[in-house]
């Protein structure tokens, strides 16, 4: 009788092990593409608890739209469950690199957000390849038109910085934005507005003059022609090359 009980217990234990193995073996923990949250901030105002964050993907992860949406939902779920105060307002941006994040030009590839009264979060995906809906991954040795990728991106960067400089110099010479209006009277602000209206055409003309000069300088420096520069500009826009940090005069 004792042997029968022992054998029965062994049989029961074996069945239990098989069931557990089958469950965990067939349902492995979901692995998500590696990402890092670079910036995050939580603020509270009355009943509103707001969570904001910027996350960056590990390089060379070729995610399609469903994968990116799934990753954003995972980040959202992990954030809303791990924070001590459960946020009811969320805004999370996903970038492919720190350079895209630091450009401050809205170069995120994914966003998940939720307003206080929303029942579910909202998803947005941008800068995907229009052919196969995959984010565009490039390697440093890829070339087009006989120009290496690194060289094209250097041209792109210098052109963007030159355009920033042209905009800033035009603003200094012919101001069109209202700045430092604190403490000014309504009459003084109206005068500044009138000056800005008068400067509109002058500002645009001077900025265009500077941009034309800078473009000629870049063409001469890199020994390319105007059509090649236009191709590089379009490629940079289509492939979401990171904008350099805006220069400050």
PDB file of C-alpha atoms in Angstrom:
ATOM      1  CA  UNK A   1       0.000   0.000   0.000  1.00  0.00           C
ATOM      2  CA  UNK A   2       2.826   2.315   0.930  1.00  0.00           C
ATOM      3  CA  UNK A   3       4.532   1.679  -2.416  1.00  0.00           C
ATOM      4  CA  UNK A   4       1.320   2.519  -4.256  1.00  0.00           C
ATOM      5  CA  UNK A   5       1.067   5.872  -2.423  1.00  0.00           C
ATOM      6  CA  UNK A   6       4.697   6.703  -3.194  1.00  0.00           C
ATOM      7  CA  UNK A   7       4.285   5.852  -6.872  1.00  0.00           C
ATOM      8  CA  UNK A   8       1.119   7.948  -7.024  1.00  0.00           C
ATOM      9  CA  UNK A   9       2.931  10.937  -5.508  1.00  0.00           C
ATOM     10  CA  UNK A  10       5.779  10.541  -7.988  1.00  0.00           C
ATOM     11  CA  UNK A  11       3.308  10.402 -10.855  1.00  0.00           C
ATOM     12  CA  UNK A  12       1.510  13.518  -9.616  1.00  0.00           C
ATOM     13  CA  UNK A  13       4.802  15.404  -9.188  1.00  0.00           C
ATOM     14  CA  UNK A  14       5.918  14.433 -12.690  1.00  0.00           C
ATOM     15  CA  UNK A  15       2.654  15.648 -14.210  1.00  0.00           C
ATOM     16  CA  UNK A  16       3.014  18.949 -12.338  1.00  0.00           C
ATOM     17  CA  UNK A  17       6.563  19.447 -13.669  1.00  0.00           C
ATOM     18  CA  UNK A  18       5.404  18.691 -17.213  1.00  0.00           C
ATOM     19  CA  UNK A  19       2.548  21.200 -16.949  1.00  0.00           C
ATOM     20  CA  UNK A  20       4.826  23.944 -15.589  1.00  0.00           C
ATOM     21  CA  UNK A  21       7.448  23.284 -18.234  1.00  0.00           C
ATOM     22  CA  UNK A  22       4.834  23.355 -20.989  1.00  0.00           C
ATOM     23  CA  UNK A  23       3.394  26.619 -19.719  1.00  0.00           C
ATOM     24  CA  UNK A  24       6.669  28.522 -19.364  1.00  0.00           C
ATOM     25  CA  UNK A  25       8.282  26.827 -22.348  1.00  0.00           C
ATOM     26  CA  UNK A  26       5.464  27.760 -24.698  1.00  0.00           C
ATOM     27  CA  UNK A  27       5.039  31.236 -23.269  1.00  0.00           C
ATOM     28  CA  UNK A  28       8.515  32.761 -23.065  1.00  0.00           C
ATOM     29  CA  UNK A  29       8.911  36.254 -21.690  1.00  0.00           C
ATOM     30  CA  UNK A  30       8.363  38.809 -24.441  1.00  0.00           C
ATOM     31  CA  UNK A  31      11.591  40.503 -25.509  1.00  0.00           C
ATOM     32  CA  UNK A  32      11.362  44.076 -26.732  1.00  0.00           C
ATOM     33  CA  UNK A  33      13.913  46.031 -28.749  1.00  0.00           C
ATOM     34  CA  UNK A  34      16.390  47.703 -26.449  1.00  0.00           C
ATOM     35  CA  UNK A  35      15.691  51.305 -25.610  1.00  0.00           C
ATOM     36  CA  UNK A  36      16.837  53.813 -23.033  1.00  0.00           C
ATOM     37  CA  UNK A  37      14.796  56.566 -21.417  1.00  0.00           C
ATOM     38  CA  UNK A  38      17.053  59.614 -21.619  1.00  0.00           C
ATOM     39  CA  UNK A  39      14.812  62.313 -20.189  1.00  0.00           C
ATOM     40  CA  UNK A  40      11.783  61.972 -17.974  1.00  0.00           C
ATOM     41  CA  UNK A  41       9.783  64.345 -15.823  1.00  0.00           C
ATOM     42  CA  UNK A  42       6.746  64.019 -13.554  1.00  0.00           C
ATOM     43  CA  UNK A  43       4.697  67.042 -12.532  1.00  0.00           C
ATOM     44  CA  UNK A  44       1.539  67.305 -10.433  1.00  0.00           C
ATOM     45  CA  UNK A  45      -1.095  69.990 -10.651  1.00  0.00           C
ATOM     46  CA  UNK A  46      -4.290  69.369  -8.728  1.00  0.00           C
ATOM     47  CA  UNK A  47      -5.665  66.014  -9.857  1.00  0.00           C
ATOM     48  CA  UNK A  48      -3.419  65.928 -12.936  1.00  0.00           C
ATOM     49  CA  UNK A  49      -0.251  63.837 -12.730  1.00  0.00           C
ATOM     50  CA  UNK A  50       1.743  64.334 -15.922  1.00  0.00           C
ATOM     51  CA  UNK A  51       4.567  62.074 -17.107  1.00  0.00           C
ATOM     52  CA  UNK A  52       6.816  63.190 -19.984  1.00  0.00           C
ATOM     53  CA  UNK A  53       9.767  61.268 -21.406  1.00  0.00           C
ATOM     54  CA  UNK A  54      12.115  60.911 -24.361  1.00  0.00           C
ATOM     55  CA  UNK A  55      13.413  57.419 -25.193  1.00  0.00           C
ATOM     56  CA  UNK A  56      16.098  56.380 -27.675  1.00  0.00           C
ATOM     57  CA  UNK A  57      16.311  53.076 -29.534  1.00  0.00           C
ATOM     58  CA  UNK A  58      19.424  50.972 -29.739  1.00  0.00           C
ATOM     59  CA  UNK A  59      21.107  51.579 -33.150  1.00  0.00           C
ATOM     60  CA  UNK A  60      20.225  49.556 -36.267  1.00  0.00           C
ATOM     61  CA  UNK A  61      16.887  48.197 -35.122  1.00  0.00           C
ATOM     62  CA  UNK A  62      14.716  47.861 -38.180  1.00  0.00           C
ATOM     63  CA  UNK A  63      11.222  48.031 -36.685  1.00  0.00           C
ATOM     64  CA  UNK A  64       8.087  48.052 -38.778  1.00  0.00           C
ATOM     65  CA  UNK A  65       4.978  49.986 -37.758  1.00  0.00           C
ATOM     66  CA  UNK A  66       3.290  47.189 -35.711  1.00  0.00           C
ATOM     67  CA  UNK A  67       6.538  46.486 -33.847  1.00  0.00           C
ATOM     68  CA  UNK A  68       7.017  50.148 -33.048  1.00  0.00           C
ATOM     69  CA  UNK A  69       3.437  50.473 -31.827  1.00  0.00           C
ATOM     70  CA  UNK A  70       3.880  47.389 -29.648  1.00  0.00           C
ATOM     71  CA  UNK A  71       7.106  48.806 -28.196  1.00  0.00           C
ATOM     72  CA  UNK A  72       5.447  52.145 -27.414  1.00  0.00           C
ATOM     73  CA  UNK A  73       2.615  50.346 -25.622  1.00  0.00           C
ATOM     74  CA  UNK A  74       5.185  48.359 -23.633  1.00  0.00           C
ATOM     75  CA  UNK A  75       7.005  51.556 -22.608  1.00  0.00           C
ATOM     76  CA  UNK A  76       3.696  53.146 -21.678  1.00  0.00           C
ATOM     77  CA  UNK A  77       2.619  50.156 -19.577  1.00  0.00           C
ATOM     78  CA  UNK A  78       5.992  49.923 -17.821  1.00  0.00           C
ATOM     79  CA  UNK A  79       5.955  53.622 -16.994  1.00  0.00           C
ATOM     80  CA  UNK A  80       2.386  53.804 -15.754  1.00  0.00           C
ATOM     81  CA  UNK A  81       2.835  50.782 -13.494  1.00  0.00           C
ATOM     82  CA  UNK A  82       6.326  51.435 -12.094  1.00  0.00           C
ATOM     83  CA  UNK A  83       5.953  55.083 -11.079  1.00  0.00           C
ATOM     84  CA  UNK A  84       4.830  55.583  -7.442  1.00  0.00           C
ATOM     85  CA  UNK A  85       2.179  58.098  -8.472  1.00  0.00           C
ATOM     86  CA  UNK A  86       0.201  56.641 -11.365  1.00  0.00           C
ATOM     87  CA  UNK A  87       0.192  59.345 -14.067  1.00  0.00           C
ATOM     88  CA  UNK A  88      -3.102  60.172 -15.780  1.00  0.00           C
ATOM     89  CA  UNK A  89      -1.451  62.346 -18.451  1.00  0.00           C
ATOM     90  CA  UNK A  90       1.362  60.821 -20.503  1.00  0.00           C
ATOM     91  CA  UNK A  91       3.544  62.049 -23.360  1.00  0.00           C
ATOM     92  CA  UNK A  92       6.401  59.780 -24.515  1.00  0.00           C
ATOM     93  CA  UNK A  93       8.568  60.317 -27.612  1.00  0.00           C
ATOM     94  CA  UNK A  94      10.722  57.607 -29.196  1.00  0.00           C
ATOM     95  CA  UNK A  95      13.819  58.516 -31.236  1.00  0.00           C
ATOM     96  CA  UNK A  96      16.248  56.450 -33.311  1.00  0.00           C
ATOM     97  CA  UNK A  97      19.286  58.285 -31.884  1.00  0.00           C
ATOM     98  CA  UNK A  98      20.346  60.900 -29.363  1.00  0.00           C
ATOM     99  CA  UNK A  99      21.211  63.188 -32.278  1.00  0.00           C
ATOM    100  CA  UNK A 100      17.594  63.078 -33.457  1.00  0.00           C
ATOM    101  CA  UNK A 101      16.408  63.765 -29.934  1.00  0.00           C
ATOM    102  CA  UNK A 102      18.803  66.669 -29.371  1.00  0.00           C
ATOM    103  CA  UNK A 103      17.996  68.383 -32.667  1.00  0.00           C
ATOM    104  CA  UNK A 104      14.777  69.804 -31.151  1.00  0.00           C
ATOM    105  CA  UNK A 105      13.228  69.560 -34.614  1.00  0.00           C
ATOM    106  CA  UNK A 106      10.510  67.007 -33.867  1.00  0.00           C
ATOM    107  CA  UNK A 107      12.489  64.116 -35.359  1.00  0.00           C
ATOM    108  CA  UNK A 108      10.835  61.409 -33.267  1.00  0.00           C
ATOM    109  CA  UNK A 109       9.700  58.201 -34.963  1.00  0.00           C
ATOM    110  CA  UNK A 110       7.046  57.217 -32.437  1.00  0.00           C
ATOM    111  CA  UNK A 111       4.868  58.922 -29.865  1.00  0.00           C
ATOM    112  CA  UNK A 112       2.374  57.642 -27.321  1.00  0.00           C
ATOM    113  CA  UNK A 113       0.250  60.111 -25.385  1.00  0.00           C
ATOM    114  CA  UNK A 114      -2.786  60.181 -23.164  1.00  0.00           C
ATOM    115  CA  UNK A 115      -4.856  63.103 -21.934  1.00  0.00           C
ATOM    116  CA  UNK A 116      -6.475  63.009 -18.516  1.00  0.00           C
ATOM    117  CA  UNK A 117      -9.931  62.157 -19.830  1.00  0.00           C
ATOM    118  CA  UNK A 118      -8.775  59.648 -22.469  1.00  0.00           C
ATOM    119  CA  UNK A 119      -9.633  56.009 -21.830  1.00  0.00           C
ATOM    120  CA  UNK A 120      -6.758  54.702 -23.955  1.00  0.00           C
ATOM    121  CA  UNK A 121      -3.464  56.198 -25.155  1.00  0.00           C
ATOM    122  CA  UNK A 122      -2.973  57.583 -28.659  1.00  0.00           C
ATOM    123  CA  UNK A 123      -0.215  56.329 -30.959  1.00  0.00           C
ATOM    124  CA  UNK A 124       1.616  58.236 -33.702  1.00  0.00           C
ATOM    125  CA  UNK A 125       4.306  56.915 -36.048  1.00  0.00           C
ATOM    126  CA  UNK A 126       6.289  59.064 -38.503  1.00  0.00           C
ATOM    127  CA  UNK A 127       9.411  59.032 -40.673  1.00  0.00           C
ATOM    128  CA  UNK A 128       8.864  55.493 -41.959  1.00  0.00           C
ATOM    129  CA  UNK A 129       9.980  54.290 -45.361  1.00  0.00           C
ATOM    130  CA  UNK A 130       6.952  54.814 -47.628  1.00  0.00           C
ATOM    131  CA  UNK A 131       7.768  51.642 -49.588  1.00  0.00           C
ATOM    132  CA  UNK A 132       7.930  49.001 -46.866  1.00  0.00           C
ATOM    133  CA  UNK A 133       7.024  51.011 -43.749  1.00  0.00           C
ATOM    134  CA  UNK A 134      10.358  50.234 -42.116  1.00  0.00           C
ATOM    135  CA  UNK A 135      12.507  52.947 -40.544  1.00  0.00           C
ATOM    136  CA  UNK A 136      15.431  53.589 -42.845  1.00  0.00           C
ATOM    137  CA  UNK A 137      18.741  52.165 -41.615  1.00  0.00           C
ATOM    138  CA  UNK A 138      21.938  53.258 -43.339  1.00  0.00           C
ATOM    139  CA  UNK A 139      25.543  52.190 -43.070  1.00  0.00           C
ATOM    140  CA  UNK A 140      28.564  54.442 -43.249  1.00  0.00           C
ATOM    141  CA  UNK A 141      29.874  52.770 -46.397  1.00  0.00           C
ATOM    142  CA  UNK A 142      26.697  53.269 -48.466  1.00  0.00           C
ATOM    143  CA  UNK A 143      27.189  55.616 -51.423  1.00  0.00           C
ATOM    144  CA  UNK A 144      25.073  57.296 -54.057  1.00  0.00           C
ATOM    145  CA  UNK A 145      26.228  59.575 -56.855  1.00  0.00           C
ATOM    146  CA  UNK A 146      29.824  58.696 -55.982  1.00  0.00           C
ATOM    147  CA  UNK A 147      29.640  60.489 -52.610  1.00  0.00           C
ATOM    148  CA  UNK A 148      30.074  58.547 -49.369  1.00  0.00           C
ATOM    149  CA  UNK A 149      27.267  58.713 -46.835  1.00  0.00           C
ATOM    150  CA  UNK A 150      29.433  60.391 -44.202  1.00  0.00           C
ATOM    151  CA  UNK A 151      30.390  63.099 -46.689  1.00  0.00           C
ATOM    152  CA  UNK A 152      26.765  63.703 -47.685  1.00  0.00           C
ATOM    153  CA  UNK A 153      25.721  63.971 -44.062  1.00  0.00           C
ATOM    154  CA  UNK A 154      28.541  66.434 -43.416  1.00  0.00           C
ATOM    155  CA  UNK A 155      27.294  68.563 -46.324  1.00  0.00           C
ATOM    156  CA  UNK A 156      23.743  68.279 -44.933  1.00  0.00           C
ATOM    157  CA  UNK A 157      24.891  69.380 -41.472  1.00  0.00           C
ATOM    158  CA  UNK A 158      26.832  72.376 -42.731  1.00  0.00           C
ATOM    159  CA  UNK A 159      23.928  73.495 -44.901  1.00  0.00           C
ATOM    160  CA  UNK A 160      21.467  73.332 -41.976  1.00  0.00           C
ATOM    161  CA  UNK A 161      23.840  75.283 -39.738  1.00  0.00           C
ATOM    162  CA  UNK A 162      24.317  77.837 -42.512  1.00  0.00           C
ATOM    163  CA  UNK A 163      20.544  78.263 -42.838  1.00  0.00           C
ATOM    164  CA  UNK A 164      20.294  78.766 -39.073  1.00  0.00           C
ATOM    165  CA  UNK A 165      22.977  81.430 -39.250  1.00  0.00           C
ATOM    166  CA  UNK A 166      21.255  83.195 -42.133  1.00  0.00           C
ATOM    167  CA  UNK A 167      17.987  83.259 -40.182  1.00  0.00           C
ATOM    168  CA  UNK A 168      19.666  84.660 -37.067  1.00  0.00           C
ATOM    169  CA  UNK A 169      21.643  87.332 -38.919  1.00  0.00           C
ATOM    170  CA  UNK A 170      18.523  88.424 -40.819  1.00  0.00           C
ATOM    171  CA  UNK A 171      16.654  88.701 -37.512  1.00  0.00           C
ATOM    172  CA  UNK A 172      19.415  90.858 -36.029  1.00  0.00           C
ATOM    173  CA  UNK A 173      19.525  93.177 -39.052  1.00  0.00           C
ATOM    174  CA  UNK A 174      15.772  93.346 -39.705  1.00  0.00           C
ATOM    175  CA  UNK A 175      13.898  92.094 -36.571  1.00  0.00           C
ATOM    176  CA  UNK A 176      10.491  90.523 -37.146  1.00  0.00           C
ATOM    177  CA  UNK A 177       9.901  88.797 -33.789  1.00  0.00           C
ATOM    178  CA  UNK A 178       8.810  90.423 -30.542  1.00  0.00           C
ATOM    179  CA  UNK A 179      11.348  89.871 -27.766  1.00  0.00           C
ATOM    180  CA  UNK A 180      11.768  91.172 -24.239  1.00  0.00           C
ATOM    181  CA  UNK A 181       8.333  92.754 -24.130  1.00  0.00           C
ATOM    182  CA  UNK A 182       8.080  92.385 -20.367  1.00  0.00           C
ATOM    183  CA  UNK A 183       7.589  95.759 -18.710  1.00  0.00           C
ATOM    184  CA  UNK A 184       6.842  97.534 -21.978  1.00  0.00           C
ATOM    185  CA  UNK A 185       3.699  99.583 -22.427  1.00  0.00           C
ATOM    186  CA  UNK A 186       0.969  98.686 -24.933  1.00  0.00           C
ATOM    187  CA  UNK A 187       2.092 101.603 -27.101  1.00  0.00           C
ATOM    188  CA  UNK A 188       5.688 100.379 -27.149  1.00  0.00           C
ATOM    189  CA  UNK A 189       4.586  96.855 -28.081  1.00  0.00           C
ATOM    190  CA  UNK A 190       2.460  98.254 -30.903  1.00  0.00           C
ATOM    191  CA  UNK A 191       5.530 100.099 -32.229  1.00  0.00           C
ATOM    192  CA  UNK A 192       7.529  96.857 -32.179  1.00  0.00           C
ATOM    193  CA  UNK A 193       4.737  95.100 -34.093  1.00  0.00           C
ATOM    194  CA  UNK A 194       4.695  97.855 -36.682  1.00  0.00           C
ATOM    195  CA  UNK A 195       8.474  97.609 -37.062  1.00  0.00           C
ATOM    196  CA  UNK A 196       8.192  93.841 -37.550  1.00  0.00           C
ATOM    197  CA  UNK A 197       5.570  94.322 -40.286  1.00  0.00           C
ATOM    198  CA  UNK A 198       7.802  96.816 -42.092  1.00  0.00           C
ATOM    199  CA  UNK A 199      10.778  94.476 -41.821  1.00  0.00           C
ATOM    200  CA  UNK A 200       9.088  91.379 -43.249  1.00  0.00           C
ATOM    201  CA  UNK A 201      10.219  91.817 -46.847  1.00  0.00           C
ATOM    202  CA  UNK A 202      13.647  93.131 -45.844  1.00  0.00           C
ATOM    203  CA  UNK A 203      14.175  90.171 -43.521  1.00  0.00           C
ATOM    204  CA  UNK A 204      13.240  87.599 -46.177  1.00  0.00           C
ATOM    205  CA  UNK A 205      15.379  89.251 -48.855  1.00  0.00           C
ATOM    206  CA  UNK A 206      18.436  89.447 -46.597  1.00  0.00           C
ATOM    207  CA  UNK A 207      18.023  85.853 -45.401  1.00  0.00           C
ATOM    208  CA  UNK A 208      17.729  84.645 -49.004  1.00  0.00           C
ATOM    209  CA  UNK A 209      20.848  86.629 -49.967  1.00  0.00           C
ATOM    210  CA  UNK A 210      22.808  84.985 -47.142  1.00  0.00           C
ATOM    211  CA  UNK A 211      21.459  81.508 -47.948  1.00  0.00           C
ATOM    212  CA  UNK A 212      22.464  81.877 -51.601  1.00  0.00           C
ATOM    213  CA  UNK A 213      25.977  82.869 -50.551  1.00  0.00           C
ATOM    214  CA  UNK A 214      26.299  80.000 -48.055  1.00  0.00           C
ATOM    215  CA  UNK A 215      25.071  77.485 -50.634  1.00  0.00           C
ATOM    216  CA  UNK A 216      27.680  78.694 -53.127  1.00  0.00           C
ATOM    217  CA  UNK A 217      30.346  78.400 -50.429  1.00  0.00           C
ATOM    218  CA  UNK A 218      29.315  74.811 -49.629  1.00  0.00           C
ATOM    219  CA  UNK A 219      29.201  73.851 -53.313  1.00  0.00           C
ATOM    220  CA  UNK A 220      32.698  75.238 -53.797  1.00  0.00           C
ATOM    221  CA  UNK A 221      34.069  73.699 -50.584  1.00  0.00           C
ATOM    222  CA  UNK A 222      32.848  70.172 -51.335  1.00  0.00           C
ATOM    223  CA  UNK A 223      33.310  70.440 -55.111  1.00  0.00           C
ATOM    224  CA  UNK A 224      29.738  69.522 -56.032  1.00  0.00           C
ATOM    225  CA  UNK A 225      27.118  71.188 -58.210  1.00  0.00           C
ATOM    226  CA  UNK A 226      23.702  72.645 -57.386  1.00  0.00           C
ATOM    227  CA  UNK A 227      21.758  69.586 -58.536  1.00  0.00           C
ATOM    228  CA  UNK A 228      23.868  67.286 -56.326  1.00  0.00           C
ATOM    229  CA  UNK A 229      23.250  69.560 -53.355  1.00  0.00           C
ATOM    230  CA  UNK A 230      19.500  69.401 -54.001  1.00  0.00           C
ATOM    231  CA  UNK A 231      19.658  65.595 -54.165  1.00  0.00           C
ATOM    232  CA  UNK A 232      21.498  65.509 -50.821  1.00  0.00           C
ATOM    233  CA  UNK A 233      18.936  67.837 -49.241  1.00  0.00           C
ATOM    234  CA  UNK A 234      16.041  65.679 -50.435  1.00  0.00           C
ATOM    235  CA  UNK A 235      17.781  62.507 -49.270  1.00  0.00           C
ATOM    236  CA  UNK A 236      18.339  64.020 -45.838  1.00  0.00           C
ATOM    237  CA  UNK A 237      14.671  64.941 -45.529  1.00  0.00           C
ATOM    238  CA  UNK A 238      13.394  61.600 -46.845  1.00  0.00           C
ATOM    239  CA  UNK A 239      15.686  59.554 -44.615  1.00  0.00           C
ATOM    240  CA  UNK A 240      15.271  61.688 -41.504  1.00  0.00           C
ATOM    241  CA  UNK A 241      18.925  62.517 -41.048  1.00  0.00           C
ATOM    242  CA  UNK A 242      19.393  64.220 -37.678  1.00  0.00           C
ATOM    243  CA  UNK A 243      19.433  67.995 -37.737  1.00  0.00           C
ATOM    244  CA  UNK A 244      22.476  69.445 -35.957  1.00  0.00           C
ATOM    245  CA  UNK A 245      21.852  71.402 -32.802  1.00  0.00           C
ATOM    246  CA  UNK A 246      20.801  74.881 -33.799  1.00  0.00           C
ATOM    247  CA  UNK A 247      23.698  77.316 -33.774  1.00  0.00           C
ATOM    248  CA  UNK A 248      23.426  80.256 -31.471  1.00  0.00           C
ATOM    249  CA  UNK A 249      24.743  83.646 -32.501  1.00  0.00           C
TER     250      UNK A 249
END
